[in-house]
CSV table of C-alpha atoms in Angstrom, one decimal:
chain,number,residue,atom,x,y,z
A,583,MET,CA,-6.7,-17.9,-5.9
A,584,VAL,CA,-3.6,-18.3,-7.8
A,585,ARG,CA,-4.5,-14.5,-8.9
A,586,PHE,CA,-4.7,-13.6,-5.0
A,587,LEU,CA,-1.6,-15.4,-4.6
A,588,ILE,CA,-0.8,-13.5,-7.3
A,589,ARG,CA,-1.5,-9.7,-5.6
A,590,LEU,CA,-0.8,-10.3,-2.1
A,591,GLY,CA,2.6,-10.7,-3.3
A,592,VAL,CA,2.9,-8.1,-5.4
A,593,SER,CA,1.4,-5.9,-2.8
A,594,LEU,CA,3.9,-6.9,-0.5
A,595,VAL,CA,6.3,-6.2,-2.3
A,596,LEU,CA,5.1,-2.6,-3.7
A,597,ALA,CA,4.5,-1.9,-0.1
A,598,ALA,CA,8.2,-3.0,0.4
A,599,LEU,CA,9.2,-0.5,-2.1
A,600,ALA,CA,7.1,1.6,-1.3
A,601,LEU,CA,8.1,2.1,2.2
A,602,ALA,CA,11.7,2.0,1.1
A,603,ILE,CA,11.9,4.9,-1.3
A,604,ALA,CA,9.6,6.8,1.4
A,605,ALA,CA,12.1,6.1,4.1
A,606,LEU,CA,15.7,7.5,1.4
A,607,LEU,CA,13.2,10.5,0.1
A,608,VAL,CA,11.6,11.3,3.7
A,609,PRO,CA,13.8,13.5,6.6
A,610,GLY,CA,12.3,12.1,9.7
A,611,MET,CA,11.1,8.8,8.5
A,612,HIS,CA,13.3,5.6,9.8
A,613,LEU,CA,13.6,1.9,8.7
A,614,HIS,CA,14.4,-0.4,11.5
A,615,TRP,CA,15.4,-3.8,9.7
A,616,SER,CA,14.9,-5.5,12.7
A,617,GLY,CA,11.1,-4.7,12.5
A,618,PHE,CA,11.2,-3.6,7.8
A,619,LEU,CA,9.3,-6.9,8.3
A,620,VAL,CA,6.7,-6.3,10.2
A,621,ALA,CA,6.3,-3.1,9.8
A,622,ILE,CA,5.5,-4.0,5.8
A,623,ILE,CA,3.1,-6.5,6.5
A,624,VAL,CA,1.5,-4.9,9.5
A,625,PHE,CA,1.6,-1.9,6.8
A,626,ALA,CA,0.3,-4.3,3.9
A,627,ALA,CA,-2.6,-5.9,6.2
A,628,VAL,CA,-4.4,-2.5,7.6
A,629,GLN,CA,-3.9,-0.8,3.9
A,630,ALA,CA,-6.0,-4.3,2.2
A,631,LEU,CA,-8.2,-4.0,5.2
A,632,ILE,CA,-9.6,-0.4,5.1
A,633,GLU,CA,-9.0,-0.3,0.7
A,634,TRP,CA,-12.3,-3.5,1.8
A,635,LEU,CA,-14.0,-1.6,3.5
A,636,VAL,CA,-14.7,1.7,2.1
A,637,GLU,CA,-14.7,0.0,-2.1
A,638,THR,CA,-17.8,-1.3,0.3
A,639,LEU,CA,-19.1,1.2,2.0
A,640,PHE,CA,-18.9,3.7,-1.8
A,641,HIS,CA,-18.4,0.6,-4.5
A,642,ARG,CA,-20.4,3.1,-6.3
A,643,GLY,CA,-18.9,6.0,-4.9
A,644,ALA,CA,-16.5,9.0,-7.1
A,645,PRO,CA,-13.0,7.5,-8.2
A,646,ALA,CA,-12.7,11.2,-6.3
A,647,VAL,CA,-13.9,8.9,-3.2
A,648,ALA,CA,-10.9,5.8,-4.2
A,649,GLY,CA,-8.0,8.5,-4.3
A,650,VAL,CA,-9.0,9.8,-1.1
A,651,ALA,CA,-9.4,6.9,0.8
A,652,GLY,CA,-6.4,4.8,-0.7
A,653,LEU,CA,-4.1,8.4,0.9
A,654,ILE,CA,-6.5,8.1,4.0
A,655,SER,CA,-5.6,3.6,4.1
A,656,THR,CA,-2.2,5.0,3.4
A,657,ALA,CA,-2.1,6.9,6.5
A,658,VAL,CA,-3.5,4.9,8.8
A,659,ALA,CA,-1.6,2.0,7.6
A,660,LEU,CA,2.1,3.9,8.3
A,661,PHE,CA,0.9,4.6,11.6
A,662,VAL,CA,-0.8,1.5,12.8
A,663,ALA,CA,2.9,-0.3,11.1
A,664,SER,CA,4.8,2.5,13.7
A,665,LEU,CA,3.7,1.5,16.6
A,666,GLY,CA,5.8,-1.6,16.2
A,667,ASP,CA,9.6,-1.8,16.5
A,668,GLY,CA,10.2,-1.5,12.2
A,669,ILE,CA,9.0,2.5,11.5
A,670,THR,CA,9.9,5.7,13.1
A,671,PHE,CA,8.9,9.6,12.6
A,672,ASP,CA,10.6,12.4,13.6
A,673,GLY,CA,6.9,13.7,14.0
A,674,ILE,CA,4.3,14.5,12.2
A,675,ALA,CA,5.6,16.3,8.7
A,676,PRO,CA,7.7,13.6,7.6
A,677,TRP,CA,5.1,11.4,8.3
A,678,VAL,CA,2.3,12.4,6.3
A,679,LEU,CA,4.8,13.0,3.6
A,680,ALA,CA,5.4,9.3,3.8
A,681,ALA,CA,1.9,8.2,3.4
A,682,VAL,CA,1.4,10.8,0.2
A,683,ILE,CA,5.1,9.0,-1.2
A,684,VAL,CA,3.7,6.1,0.0
A,685,TRP,CA,0.5,6.2,-1.3
A,686,ILE,CA,1.4,7.4,-5.1
A,687,ILE,CA,3.5,4.8,-5.5
A,688,THR,CA,2.0,2.0,-4.5
A,689,ALA,CA,-1.0,3.6,-7.0
A,690,LEU,CA,0.8,3.6,-9.3
A,691,ALA,CA,2.4,0.3,-9.5
A,692,ALA,CA,-0.7,-1.3,-8.4
A,693,TRP,CA,-2.5,0.3,-11.9
A,694,LEU,CA,1.4,-1.1,-13.4
A,695,SER,CA,1.7,-4.4,-12.2
A,696,GLY,CA,-2.4,-5.1,-12.2
A,697,LYS,CA,-2.4,-3.3,-16.3
A,698,TYR,CA,0.7,-5.0,-17.5
A,699,LEU,CA,1.6,-7.9,-15.4
A,700,LEU,CA,-1.0,-9.8,-13.8
A,701,PRO,CA,-2.5,-10.5,-16.8
A,702,ARG,CA,0.7,-12.1,-18.0
A,703,ILE,CA,1.3,-14.1,-14.9
A,704,ALA,CA,-2.7,-15.5,-14.4
A,705,PRO,CA,-4.5,-14.1,-17.2
A,706,GLU,CA,-7.9,-14.7,-16.4
A,707,LYS,CA,-10.4,-18.1,-17.3
A,708,LYS,CA,-13.1,-16.7,-19.6
A,709,GLY,CA,-16.7,-18.4,-20.2
């Protein structure tokens, strides 16, 4: 349970960080601070749901399927989050570029946190 809560917190922080960095780098992507928290929660929830669904369907699939699924889940999560007030895009190109940037940031940060941070904070029980 502790690992789950830590992963959830890390996921929300990574989503916020990735969205903020993408907004700085992508012209045409706008974060509206009034709805930013909702956008983070919606983004993280949709991305987690889609990733879980893909893992369930392709649990023995190739790593390429996981990478493509991660990119698609990020794009869909950005689209769903943009339906509210937190994120807006000035067209399709900023949305696609933001999806790639957010996907790279979250994938790299999740890998690093899973490899280095999580084992130190909440080691798995052996036995």
